[in-house]
Amino acid sequence: MIEEFGREGRSAEAPGPAVDADQPPPAEGREAPAADHSDPSALRWGIWPVVAMAATAAALCGFWWFSHHRPPIQFGAFKRPPIYGVFIPVWDELALTVIPAGVVLAAVAWLITTRLRMPKWSALALVVVSGVTTAATIALVRGEWRHLTRGLSTEPDRVAYYTSDLHFVYELGVRGFIEQHPDLGPEFDSYNSWTHPPGVLVFLYLLFRVIGASHPLRIAVAIAVVAFAAAVSAWLIGRTLGGERAGRIGAVLFAAAPGPLMLSYTNLDTVFATVMTMSAALFVLAIHRRSAPVAATAGAVLGVGTLMTFATSFIVIAATLAVLIQTGLRTGARLLGAAVAGGVAVLALAWLTLGFDVFASYQASPQAARPYDPYWIVASPAAWLIYAGLPLAVLGIAGLVVKVPGSRRPVLVLVLVLVMLVWASLPSELTKLRPGEVERTWAFLYPLVAASAGLVVDAWTRNLPRRWAGGVVAGLVALSVGQAVFLQGLYENFY
């Protein structure tokens, strides 16, 4: 099905009203034509990305310093926002293992963005494998190999996470657990198990049964592979909006971002992100093609994601607004109707076969009860930008607000980012979001903003010789990996 959606050469718009009148990007398999040097828009990019990244780095460092010198704020188990972790700087000798892995990831970035004739699935497979490998070395920066698997530990003295409640699935069976999940909340050891639908624990249960509970490292690698599969979403959005090269740049920038590198082995939010961002990517493709079948598939994927997280509601909001803005009311109603049909079909099937009641599950999730502090209006976005890394934090955000020459606007991504900013600024009693943790809970934004960054980098390097353009991408990858090493060494996290 994804092969169908990624078919080469499909760049023509379907008939119908469209607000977005941007010119279509080059067909896949071809390099974007060299920009005309007489066109001021081709020269507008200059060196501003470098200056902007330096300025953003200074601003984020300043806000981080301010956060560490203001009165402590208790959030979760930690006291020094905005980063969710204990500030204990440690860089072990094992951190040196990042160097060869990072070099390989940078080399992959150079290769797949300069050799566009390489089959797209081969290129994406290289991105996923090199990302998983580099993430493994990032987990070793503090000198403890158990950091690769501590999010999967079932030991009774560990910090509570999903696996501490996995025994319920073994005891009740899959259907029994799903049916009783709304009533089990107070019995869960992990707050995460209570605030999320039952699909998370079922996913882990299946991994433990298929791979074997005695092989936690293999299970962790499987989770990391699923997490880095979100590179496909970054590629699909970038390719749809700006062509094949932009898509590949977005995919590799996502794989090199500090957030995915630091979280993929230890945090299940990265698994949610893969499903949510694939749905978002399919919505972007459906808007581009005015395709009801693609929209139905996007809705179905979102339905699958709802089995694991209620954050899919943010994709629903953003997709609805983006569809209506870009296609008009009549076409938008057709696409949204197809998406609703796909999502309802999946949830109805889950109810009939597994006993999953999405409404009962949501109503049973607890409220977040932490004092409202306006500090988080700035701190939440700042924490996410720090974990996103400078290429995504600067170039990705820039791609949302400026018109990138030769590309369509990523309207859905822009709407989603704005929705998250507004939602995070509201009291947690209303939103059920706990202040802090956004570098984890907003993990689904990394692939989407990486796609936006791919559009900017593609335009920025379009006039350079091919090998030098690939070198710029490789340099951005190295910068992101370096930031991941720095952050991993600064903070000790439970998972």
CSV table of C-alpha atoms in Angstrom, one decimal:
chain,number,residue,atom,x,y,z
A,1,MET,CA,0.0,0.0,0.0
A,2,ILE,CA,2.8,2.4,0.9
A,3,GLU,CA,4.5,1.5,-2.4
A,4,GLU,CA,1.4,2.7,-4.2
A,5,PHE,CA,1.4,6.0,-2.3
A,6,GLY,CA,5.1,6.5,-3.1
A,7,ARG,CA,4.8,5.8,-6.8
A,8,GLU,CA,7.2,7.7,-8.9
A,9,GLY,CA,6.1,10.6,-11.0
A,10,ARG,CA,2.7,11.2,-9.4
A,11,SER,CA,2.8,15.0,-9.1
A,12,ALA,CA,-0.3,16.2,-10.9
A,13,GLU,CA,-3.1,17.7,-8.8
A,14,ALA,CA,-6.5,16.3,-9.1
A,15,PRO,CA,-9.2,18.7,-10.4
A,16,GLY,CA,-11.0,20.8,-7.9
A,17,PRO,CA,-10.6,24.0,-6.0
A,18,ALA,CA,-7.4,24.5,-4.2
A,19,VAL,CA,-6.3,27.3,-2.0
A,20,ASP,CA,-2.6,26.3,-2.3
A,21,ALA,CA,-1.6,27.5,-5.7
A,22,ASP,CA,2.1,26.6,-5.4
A,23,GLN,CA,3.8,25.1,-8.3
A,24,PRO,CA,4.3,21.3,-8.1
A,25,PRO,CA,7.7,20.0,-7.2
A,26,PRO,CA,9.9,18.0,-9.6
A,27,ALA,CA,9.0,14.4,-10.2
A,28,GLU,CA,10.7,11.7,-8.1
A,29,GLY,CA,14.0,10.4,-9.4
A,30,ARG,CA,15.1,13.7,-10.7
A,31,GLU,CA,17.2,16.3,-9.1
A,32,ALA,CA,15.5,19.6,-8.6
A,33,PRO,CA,16.5,21.9,-11.5
A,34,ALA,CA,19.2,24.3,-10.7
A,35,ALA,CA,17.7,27.6,-9.6
A,36,ASP,CA,18.1,30.6,-11.9
A,37,HIS,CA,20.7,32.9,-10.4
A,38,SER,CA,18.8,35.8,-11.8
A,39,ASP,CA,15.9,34.9,-9.6
A,40,PRO,CA,16.2,36.8,-6.2
A,41,SER,CA,14.3,34.0,-4.4
A,42,ALA,CA,17.1,31.6,-5.3
A,43,LEU,CA,19.6,33.8,-3.7
A,44,ARG,CA,17.6,34.8,-0.7
A,45,TRP,CA,18.8,31.8,1.4
A,46,GLY,CA,22.5,32.7,1.5
A,47,ILE,CA,24.1,31.9,4.8
A,48,TRP,CA,21.1,32.9,7.0
A,49,PRO,CA,20.5,29.3,8.2
A,50,VAL,CA,24.0,29.3,9.8
A,51,VAL,CA,23.4,32.6,11.5
A,52,ALA,CA,19.9,31.6,12.6
A,53,MET,CA,21.1,28.3,14.1
A,54,ALA,CA,23.8,30.2,16.0
A,55,ALA,CA,21.3,32.7,17.3
A,56,THR,CA,18.8,30.0,18.3
A,57,ALA,CA,21.6,28.1,20.1
A,58,ALA,CA,22.4,31.2,22.1
A,59,ALA,CA,18.8,31.9,22.9
A,60,LEU,CA,18.1,28.3,24.1
A,61,CYS,CA,21.3,28.3,26.1
A,62,GLY,CA,20.2,31.5,27.7
A,63,PHE,CA,16.8,30.1,28.6
A,64,TRP,CA,18.3,26.9,29.9
A,65,TRP,CA,20.6,29.0,32.2
A,66,PHE,CA,17.6,31.1,33.3
A,67,SER,CA,15.7,27.9,34.2
A,68,HIS,CA,18.6,26.6,36.3
A,69,HIS,CA,18.9,29.8,38.3
A,70,ARG,CA,15.3,30.5,39.0
A,71,PRO,CA,13.5,29.0,42.0
A,72,PRO,CA,13.0,25.2,41.5
A,73,ILE,CA,9.8,24.0,40.1
A,74,GLN,CA,8.7,20.5,41.1
A,75,PHE,CA,7.6,18.5,38.0
A,76,GLY,CA,7.4,14.8,38.2
A,77,ALA,CA,10.5,13.4,39.9
A,78,PHE,CA,12.6,16.4,38.8
A,79,LYS,CA,13.1,19.9,40.0
A,80,ARG,CA,15.1,21.7,37.4
A,81,PRO,CA,13.1,22.4,34.2
A,82,PRO,CA,12.8,22.6,31.3
A,83,ILE,CA,14.5,19.2,30.5
A,84,TYR,CA,12.9,16.1,32.0
A,85,GLY,CA,15.8,14.6,33.8
A,86,VAL,CA,18.3,14.9,36.7
A,87,PHE,CA,21.1,17.2,35.9
A,88,ILE,CA,24.2,15.0,36.5
A,89,PRO,CA,26.8,15.6,33.8
A,90,VAL,CA,28.7,12.3,32.9
A,91,TRP,CA,30.5,11.5,29.7
A,92,ASP,CA,32.1,8.0,29.9
A,93,GLU,CA,34.7,6.5,27.5
A,94,LEU,CA,31.9,4.6,25.9
A,95,ALA,CA,30.8,7.9,24.4
A,96,LEU,CA,33.6,7.5,21.9
A,97,THR,CA,31.5,4.7,20.2
A,98,VAL,CA,29.3,7.5,18.9
A,99,ILE,CA,32.1,8.7,16.6
A,100,PRO,CA,32.1,5.8,14.1
A,101,ALA,CA,28.3,5.5,14.2
A,102,GLY,CA,27.8,9.2,13.6
A,103,VAL,CA,30.3,9.2,10.7
A,104,VAL,CA,28.3,6.3,9.1
A,105,LEU,CA,25.0,8.2,9.6
A,106,ALA,CA,26.6,11.3,8.1
A,107,ALA,CA,27.9,9.2,5.2
A,108,VAL,CA,24.5,7.8,4.6
A,109,ALA,CA,23.1,11.3,4.5
A,110,TRP,CA,25.6,12.3,1.9
A,111,LEU,CA,25.0,9.1,-0.2
A,112,ILE,CA,21.2,9.1,-0.3
A,113,THR,CA,20.9,12.8,-1.0
A,114,THR,CA,23.5,12.8,-3.8
A,115,ARG,CA,22.6,9.5,-5.4
A,116,LEU,CA,18.9,9.9,-6.1
A,117,ARG,CA,18.9,6.9,-8.5
A,118,MET,CA,19.4,4.7,-5.5
A,119,PRO,CA,16.0,3.0,-4.9
A,120,LYS,CA,14.0,4.9,-2.3
A,121,TRP,CA,13.4,1.8,-0.1
A,122,SER,CA,17.1,1.0,0.0
A,123,ALA,CA,17.8,4.6,1.0
A,124,LEU,CA,15.2,4.6,3.7
A,125,ALA,CA,16.4,1.2,5.0
A,126,LEU,CA,19.9,2.7,5.3
A,127,VAL,CA,18.5,5.6,7.2
A,128,VAL,CA,16.6,3.4,9.7
A,129,VAL,CA,19.5,1.0,10.2
A,130,SER,CA,22.1,3.7,10.7
A,131,GLY,CA,19.7,5.6,13.0
A,132,VAL,CA,19.1,2.6,15.2
A,133,THR,CA,22.8,1.9,15.4
A,134,THR,CA,23.7,5.5,16.3
A,135,ALA,CA,20.9,5.6,18.9
A,136,ALA,CA,22.5,2.5,20.5
A,137,THR,CA,25.8,4.3,20.9
A,138,ILE,CA,24.0,7.4,22.3
A,139,ALA,CA,22.5,5.3,25.0
A,140,LEU,CA,26.1,4.4,26.1
A,141,VAL,CA,27.3,7.9,26.5
A,142,ARG,CA,26.9,7.8,30.3
A,143,GLY,CA,28.8,4.5,30.4
A,144,GLU,CA,25.9,2.2,31.3
A,145,TRP,CA,24.8,-0.4,28.7
A,146,ARG,CA,21.6,-1.1,30.7
A,147,HIS,CA,20.4,2.3,29.5
A,148,LEU,CA,19.5,0.4,26.3
A,149,THR,CA,16.9,-1.7,28.1
A,150,ARG,CA,15.9,0.0,31.3
A,151,GLY,CA,12.6,1.1,29.8
A,152,LEU,CA,11.8,-2.6,29.5
A,153,SER,CA,12.8,-3.9,32.9
A,154,THR,CA,10.3,-5.9,34.9
A,155,GLU,CA,12.3,-5.8,38.1
A,156,PRO,CA,10.2,-4.9,41.2
A,157,ASP,CA,12.7,-2.2,42.3
A,158,ARG,CA,12.8,-0.3,39.1
A,159,VAL,CA,11.1,3.0,38.2
A,160,ALA,CA,7.5,2.2,37.2
A,161,TYR,CA,6.9,2.2,33.4
A,162,TYR,CA,4.6,0.2,31.2
A,163,THR,CA,6.4,-3.1,31.7
A,164,SER,CA,5.6,-3.0,35.4
A,165,ASP,CA,2.0,-3.7,34.6
A,166,LEU,CA,2.6,-6.2,31.8
A,167,HIS,CA,1.6,-9.0,34.1
A,168,PHE,CA,-2.1,-8.0,33.8
A,169,VAL,CA,-2.0,-9.0,30.1
A,170,TYR,CA,-0.5,-12.4,30.9
A,171,GLU,CA,-3.1,-12.9,33.7
A,172,LEU,CA,-6.2,-11.8,31.8
A,173,GLY,CA,-5.3,-12.5,28.2
A,174,VAL,CA,-5.4,-9.9,25.5
A,175,ARG,CA,-9.2,-9.5,25.2
A,176,GLY,CA,-9.8,-9.8,28.9
A,177,PHE,CA,-7.2,-7.1,29.6
A,178,ILE,CA,-8.5,-4.7,27.0
A,179,GLU,CA,-12.1,-5.1,28.2
A,180,GLN,CA,-11.1,-4.6,31.9
A,181,HIS,CA,-8.6,-1.8,31.2
A,182,PRO,CA,-10.9,1.1,32.2
A,183,ASP,CA,-11.4,-0.5,35.6
A,184,LEU,CA,-7.8,-1.4,36.3
A,185,GLY,CA,-6.5,2.2,36.5
A,186,PRO,CA,-6.1,2.5,40.3
A,187,GLU,CA,-4.3,-0.9,40.3
A,188,PHE,CA,-1.6,0.0,37.8
A,189,ASP,CA,1.9,0.5,39.1
A,190,SER,CA,2.7,2.9,36.3
A,191,TYR,CA,0.9,6.2,35.7
A,192,ASN,CA,1.6,5.8,32.0
A,193,SER,CA,-0.5,2.6,31.9
A,194,TRP,CA,-3.4,4.5,33.4
A,195,THR,CA,-3.2,7.5,31.1
A,196,HIS,CA,-2.9,5.5,27.8
A,197,PRO,CA,-5.3,3.1,26.1
A,198,PRO,CA,-4.5,-0.7,26.5
A,199,GLY,CA,-2.9,-1.1,23.1
A,200,VAL,CA,0.5,0.0,24.5
A,201,LEU,CA,0.7,-3.0,26.9
A,202,VAL,CA,-0.7,-5.3,24.2
A,203,PHE,CA,2.1,-4.2,21.9
A,204,LEU,CA,4.7,-4.9,24.5
A,205,TYR,CA,3.1,-8.2,25.4
A,206,LEU,CA,3.3,-9.4,21.7
A,207,LEU,CA,6.9,-8.4,21.6
A,208,PHE,CA,7.7,-10.2,24.8
A,209,ARG,CA,5.9,-13.3,23.5
A,210,VAL,CA,7.3,-13.3,20.0
A,211,ILE,CA,10.9,-12.4,20.9
A,212,GLY,CA,11.1,-13.8,24.4
A,213,ALA,CA,11.0,-12.0,27.7
A,214,SER,CA,14.6,-13.3,28.3
A,215,HIS,CA,15.9,-11.1,25.4
A,216,PRO,CA,15.3,-7.5,26.5
A,217,LEU,CA,18.0,-6.2,24.2
A,218,ARG,CA,16.3,-7.7,21.2
A,219,ILE,CA,13.0,-6.3,22.2
A,220,ALA,CA,14.6,-2.9,22.7
A,221,VAL,CA,16.1,-3.1,19.2
A,222,ALA,CA,12.7,-4.0,17.7
A,223,ILE,CA,11.2,-0.9,19.4
A,224,ALA,CA,14.0,1.3,18.1
A,225,VAL,CA,13.4,0.0,14.6
A,226,VAL,CA,9.7,0.8,14.9
A,227,ALA,CA,10.6,4.3,16.2
A,228,PHE,CA,13.0,5.1,13.4
A,229,ALA,CA,10.5,3.8,10.8
A,230,ALA,CA,9.0,7.3,11.3
A,231,ALA,CA,11.7,8.4,8.8
A,232,VAL,CA,9.4,7.0,6.2
A,233,SER,CA,6.8,9.6,7.2
A,234,ALA,CA,9.3,12.4,7.0
A,235,TRP,CA,10.3,11.2,3.6
A,236,LEU,CA,6.7,10.9,2.3
A,237,ILE,CA,5.8,14.4,3.5
A,238,GLY,CA,9.0,16.0,2.1
A,239,ARG,CA,8.7,14.1,-1.2
A,240,THR,CA,5.0,15.1,-1.6
A,241,LEU,CA,5.7,18.8,-0.9
A,242,GLY,CA,9.2,19.3,-2.4
A,243,GLY,CA,10.4,16.3,-4.4
A,244,GLU,CA,12.5,13.2,-3.7
A,245,ARG,CA,15.7,14.9,-2.6
A,246,ALA,CA,13.8,17.0,0.0
A,247,GLY,CA,12.1,13.9,1.3
A,248,ARG,CA,15.4,12.1,1.7
A,249,ILE,CA,16.9,15.1,3.5
A,250,GLY,CA,14.0,15.2,5.9
A,251,ALA,CA,14.3,11.5,6.6
A,252,VAL,CA,17.9,11.6,7.5
A,253,LEU,CA,17.6,14.8,9.6
A,254,PHE,CA,14.9,13.1,11.6
A,255,ALA,CA,17.2,10.1,12.2
A,256,ALA,CA,19.9,12.4,13.4
A,257,ALA,CA,17.8,14.5,15.7
A,258,PRO,CA,18.7,14.3,19.5
A,259,GLY,CA,15.2,13.4,20.5
A,260,PRO,CA,14.8,10.2,18.4
A,261,LEU,CA,18.4,9.2,19.1
A,262,MET,CA,18.0,9.5,22.9
A,263,LEU,CA,14.5,8.1,23.2
A,264,SER,CA,14.1,5.3,20.7
A,265,TYR,CA,15.4,2.5,22.9
A,266,THR,CA,13.8,3.6,26.2
A,267,ASN,CA,10.5,5.4,25.5
A,268,LEU,CA,7.3,4.1,24.0
A,269,ASP,CA,6.3,7.6,22.9
A,270,THR,CA,8.5,7.1,19.9
A,271,VAL,CA,6.3,4.1,18.9
A,272,PHE,CA,3.2,6.2,19.1
A,273,ALA,CA,5.0,8.8,17.0
A,274,THR,CA,5.6,6.4,14.1
A,275,VAL,CA,1.9,5.6,13.8
A,276,MET,CA,0.7,9.2,14.2
A,277,THR,CA,3.2,10.6,11.8
A,278,MET,CA,2.4,8.0,9.1
A,279,SER,CA,-1.2,9.1,9.4
A,280,ALA,CA,-0.2,12.7,9.1
A,281,ALA,CA,1.9,11.9,6.1
A,282,LEU,CA,-0.9,10.1,4.4
A,283,PHE,CA,-3.2,13.1,5.0
A,284,VAL,CA,-0.7,15.3,3.3
A,285,LEU,CA,-0.6,13.0,0.4
A,286,ALA,CA,-4.4,12.8,0.3
A,287,ILE,CA,-4.6,16.6,0.2
A,288,HIS,CA,-2.1,16.7,-2.6
A,289,ARG,CA,-3.8,14.1,-4.7
A,290,ARG,CA,-7.4,14.9,-3.6
A,291,SER,CA,-7.6,11.1,-3.0
A,292,ALA,CA,-10.4,9.7,-0.8
A,293,PRO,CA,-8.8,6.2,-0.7
A,294,VAL,CA,-5.6,7.7,0.7
A,295,ALA,CA,-7.6,9.7,3.2
A,296,ALA,CA,-9.4,6.6,4.3
A,297,THR,CA,-6.1,4.8,4.8
A,298,ALA,CA,-4.9,7.8,6.8
A,299,GLY,CA,-8.0,7.6,9.0
A,300,ALA,CA,-7.5,3.8,9.5
A,301,VAL,CA,-3.9,4.3,10.6
A,302,LEU,CA,-5.0,7.0,13.0
A,303,GLY,CA,-7.6,4.5,14.3
A,304,VAL,CA,-4.8,2.0,15.0
A,305,GLY,CA,-2.8,4.7,16.8
A,306,THR,CA,-5.8,5.5,19.0
A,307,LEU,CA,-5.5,2.0,20.5
A,308,MET,CA,-2.2,3.2,22.0
A,309,THR,CA,-2.5,7.0,22.6
A,310,PHE,CA,-5.3,9.6,22.8
A,311,ALA,CA,-2.8,12.1,21.3
A,312,THR,CA,-4.1,11.1,17.9
A,313,SER,CA,-6.8,13.7,18.6
A,314,PHE,CA,-4.2,16.4,17.7
A,315,ILE,CA,-3.7,14.8,14.3
A,316,VAL,CA,-7.5,14.8,13.8
A,317,ILE,CA,-7.7,18.5,14.5
A,318,ALA,CA,-4.7,19.5,12.4
A,319,ALA,CA,-5.7,17.2,9.5
A,320,THR,CA,-9.3,18.6,9.5
A,321,LEU,CA,-8.1,22.2,9.3
A,322,ALA,CA,-5.4,21.5,6.7
A,323,VAL,CA,-7.8,19.6,4.5
A,324,LEU,CA,-10.4,22.4,4.6
A,325,ILE,CA,-7.9,25.1,4.1
A,326,GLN,CA,-6.1,23.5,1.1
A,327,THR,CA,-9.0,21.8,-0.7
A,328,GLY,CA,-12.1,23.8,0.0
A,329,LEU,CA,-15.3,22.7,1.6
A,330,ARG,CA,-16.7,20.3,-1.0
A,331,THR,CA,-13.5,18.3,-1.7
A,332,GLY,CA,-12.6,18.6,2.0
A,333,ALA,CA,-15.9,17.1,3.1
A,334,ARG,CA,-15.2,14.1,0.7
A,335,LEU,CA,-11.7,13.5,2.1
A,336,LEU,CA,-12.7,13.9,5.7
A,337,GLY,CA,-15.7,11.7,5.2
A,338,ALA,CA,-13.4,9.0,3.8
A,339,ALA,CA,-10.9,9.5,6.7
A,340,VAL,CA,-13.7,9.2,9.3
A,341,ALA,CA,-15.0,6.0,7.6
A,342,GLY,CA,-11.5,4.5,7.8
A,343,GLY,CA,-10.9,5.4,11.4
A,344,VAL,CA,-14.4,4.3,12.6
A,345,ALA,CA,-14.0,1.0,10.7
A,346,VAL,CA,-10.8,0.2,12.6
A,347,LEU,CA,-12.2,1.2,16.0
A,348,ALA,CA,-15.4,-0.7,15.4
A,349,LEU,CA,-13.3,-3.8,14.4
A,350,ALA,CA,-11.3,-3.4,17.6
A,351,TRP,CA,-14.5,-3.2,19.7
A,352,LEU,CA,-16.0,-6.3,18.1
A,353,THR,CA,-12.9,-8.5,18.2
A,354,LEU,CA,-11.0,-7.2,21.2
A,355,GLY,CA,-13.6,-5.4,23.3
A,356,PHE,CA,-11.9,-2.0,23.0
A,357,ASP,CA,-14.2,0.8,24.1
A,358,VAL,CA,-12.4,4.1,23.2
A,359,PHE,CA,-14.9,6.3,25.1
A,360,ALA,CA,-14.7,4.2,28.3
A,361,SER,CA,-10.9,4.1,28.1
A,362,TYR,CA,-10.7,7.9,27.8
A,363,GLN,CA,-13.1,8.6,30.6
A,364,ALA,CA,-11.2,6.3,32.9
A,365,SER,CA,-7.9,8.2,32.3
A,366,PRO,CA,-6.9,10.4,35.3
A,367,GLN,CA,-6.7,14.2,35.3
A,368,ALA,CA,-3.3,15.8,35.6
A,369,ALA,CA,-3.2,17.7,38.9
A,370,ARG,CA,-0.2,20.0,38.9
A,371,PRO,CA,-0.3,23.8,39.7
A,372,TYR,CA,-0.5,26.0,36.7
A,373,ASP,CA,2.7,28.0,36.1
A,374,PRO,CA,3.0,30.3,33.1
A,375,TYR,CA,6.6,29.4,32.9
A,376,TRP,CA,5.6,26.4,30.8
A,377,ILE,CA,4.2,28.6,28.0
A,378,VAL,CA,7.8,29.2,27.0
A,379,ALA,CA,9.5,26.2,28.7
A,380,SER,CA,7.6,23.5,26.9
A,381,PRO,CA,8.5,24.7,23.4
A,382,ALA,CA,12.0,25.4,24.5
A,383,ALA,CA,12.5,21.9,25.9
A,384,TRP,CA,11.2,20.4,22.6
A,385,LEU,CA,13.4,22.6,20.5
A,386,ILE,CA,16.5,21.6,22.6
A,387,TYR,CA,15.7,17.9,22.0
A,388,ALA,CA,14.9,18.6,18.3
A,389,GLY,CA,18.4,19.8,17.6
A,390,LEU,CA,19.3,23.0,15.8
A,391,PRO,CA,18.6,21.8,12.2
A,392,LEU,CA,15.0,21.0,13.1
A,393,ALA,CA,14.6,23.8,15.6
A,394,VAL,CA,15.7,26.4,13.1
A,395,LEU,CA,15.3,25.1,9.6
A,396,GLY,CA,12.3,23.0,10.3
A,397,ILE,CA,10.4,25.8,12.0
A,398,ALA,CA,11.5,28.2,9.3
A,399,GLY,CA,10.0,25.9,6.7
A,400,LEU,CA,6.6,26.3,8.4
A,401,VAL,CA,6.5,30.1,8.3
A,402,VAL,CA,8.3,31.1,5.1
A,403,LYS,CA,7.6,30.1,1.5
A,404,VAL,CA,10.3,27.7,0.4
A,405,PRO,CA,11.1,28.2,-3.3
A,406,GLY,CA,10.0,25.2,-5.4
A,407,SER,CA,7.9,23.5,-2.6
A,408,ARG,CA,4.4,23.5,-1.3
A,409,ARG,CA,3.6,24.8,2.2
A,410,PRO,CA,3.4,22.1,5.0
A,411,VAL,CA,0.1,23.5,6.2
A,412,LEU,CA,-0.9,20.4,8.2
A,413,VAL,CA,2.4,20.5,10.1
A,414,LEU,CA,2.1,24.2,10.8
A,415,VAL,CA,-1.4,23.8,12.1
A,416,LEU,CA,-0.3,20.9,14.3
A,417,VAL,CA,2.6,22.8,15.9
A,418,LEU,CA,0.3,25.8,16.6
A,419,VAL,CA,-2.3,23.5,18.2
A,420,MET,CA,0.3,21.9,20.4
A,421,LEU,CA,1.6,25.4,21.5
A,422,VAL,CA,-1.8,26.5,22.4
A,423,TRP,CA,-2.7,23.3,24.2
A,424,ALA,CA,0.5,23.2,26.2
A,425,SER,CA,-0.2,26.7,27.5
A,426,LEU,CA,-3.5,25.8,29.1
A,427,PRO,CA,-3.9,24.4,32.7
A,428,SER,CA,-3.1,20.7,33.0
A,429,GLU,CA,-6.5,20.1,34.6
A,430,LEU,CA,-8.1,20.8,31.3
A,431,THR,CA,-5.5,19.3,28.9
A,432,LYS,CA,-4.5,16.2,30.9
A,433,LEU,CA,-0.9,17.1,30.0
A,434,ARG,CA,1.7,17.1,32.7
A,435,PRO,CA,4.0,20.2,32.5
A,436,GLY,CA,7.4,19.1,31.2
A,437,GLU,CA,8.0,15.9,29.3
A,438,VAL,CA,7.1,17.4,26.0
A,439,GLU,CA,10.4,16.3,24.5
A,440,ARG,CA,8.9,12.9,25.0
A,441,THR,CA,5.1,13.3,24.6
A,442,TRP,CA,5.6,15.5,21.5
A,443,ALA,CA,7.9,13.0,19.8
A,444,PHE,CA,5.4,12.8,16.9
A,445,LEU,CA,6.5,16.3,15.9
A,446,TYR,CA,10.1,15.3,15.2
A,447,PRO,CA,9.5,13.6,11.8
A,448,LEU,CA,7.0,16.2,10.7
A,449,VAL,CA,9.3,19.2,11.4
A,450,ALA,CA,12.2,17.2,9.9
A,451,ALA,CA,10.2,17.0,6.7
A,452,SER,CA,9.8,20.8,6.8
A,453,ALA,CA,13.6,21.1,7.4
A,454,GLY,CA,14.2,18.9,4.3
A,455,LEU,CA,12.3,21.4,2.2
A,456,VAL,CA,14.5,24.3,3.4
A,457,VAL,CA,17.8,22.4,3.1
A,458,ASP,CA,16.9,21.3,-0.4
A,459,ALA,CA,16.3,24.9,-1.5
A,460,TRP,CA,19.3,26.2,0.5
A,461,THR,CA,21.7,23.8,-1.2
A,462,ARG,CA,20.1,23.6,-4.7
A,463,ASN,CA,22.7,25.8,-6.4
A,464,LEU,CA,25.7,24.0,-4.9
A,465,PRO,CA,27.6,21.2,-6.7
A,466,ARG,CA,26.1,17.8,-5.8
A,467,ARG,CA,28.9,16.7,-3.6
A,468,TRP,CA,29.0,19.9,-1.7
A,469,ALA,CA,25.3,19.9,-1.2
A,470,GLY,CA,25.5,16.4,0.2
A,471,GLY,CA,28.3,17.7,2.5
A,472,VAL,CA,26.0,20.3,3.9
A,473,VAL,CA,23.4,17.7,4.8
A,474,ALA,CA,26.1,15.5,6.3
A,475,GLY,CA,27.3,18.4,8.4
A,476,LEU,CA,23.8,19.0,9.7
A,477,VAL,CA,23.7,15.4,10.7
A,478,ALA,CA,27.0,15.6,12.5
A,479,LEU,CA,25.8,18.7,14.3
A,480,SER,CA,22.6,17.0,15.5
A,481,VAL,CA,24.4,13.9,16.7
A,482,GLY,CA,26.9,16.0,18.6
A,483,GLN,CA,24.0,17.7,20.3
A,484,ALA,CA,22.6,14.3,21.3
A,485,VAL,CA,25.9,13.3,22.9
A,486,PHE,CA,26.0,16.6,24.8
A,487,LEU,CA,22.5,16.3,26.1
A,488,GLN,CA,22.7,12.6,27.0
A,489,GLY,CA,25.8,13.4,29.0
A,490,LEU,CA,24.1,16.2,30.9
A,491,TYR,CA,21.0,14.5,32.1
A,492,GLU,CA,20.3,11.2,33.8
A,493,ASN,CA,16.8,10.0,32.8
A,494,PHE,CA,14.8,7.1,34.2
A,495,TYR,CA,13.7,5.8,30.8
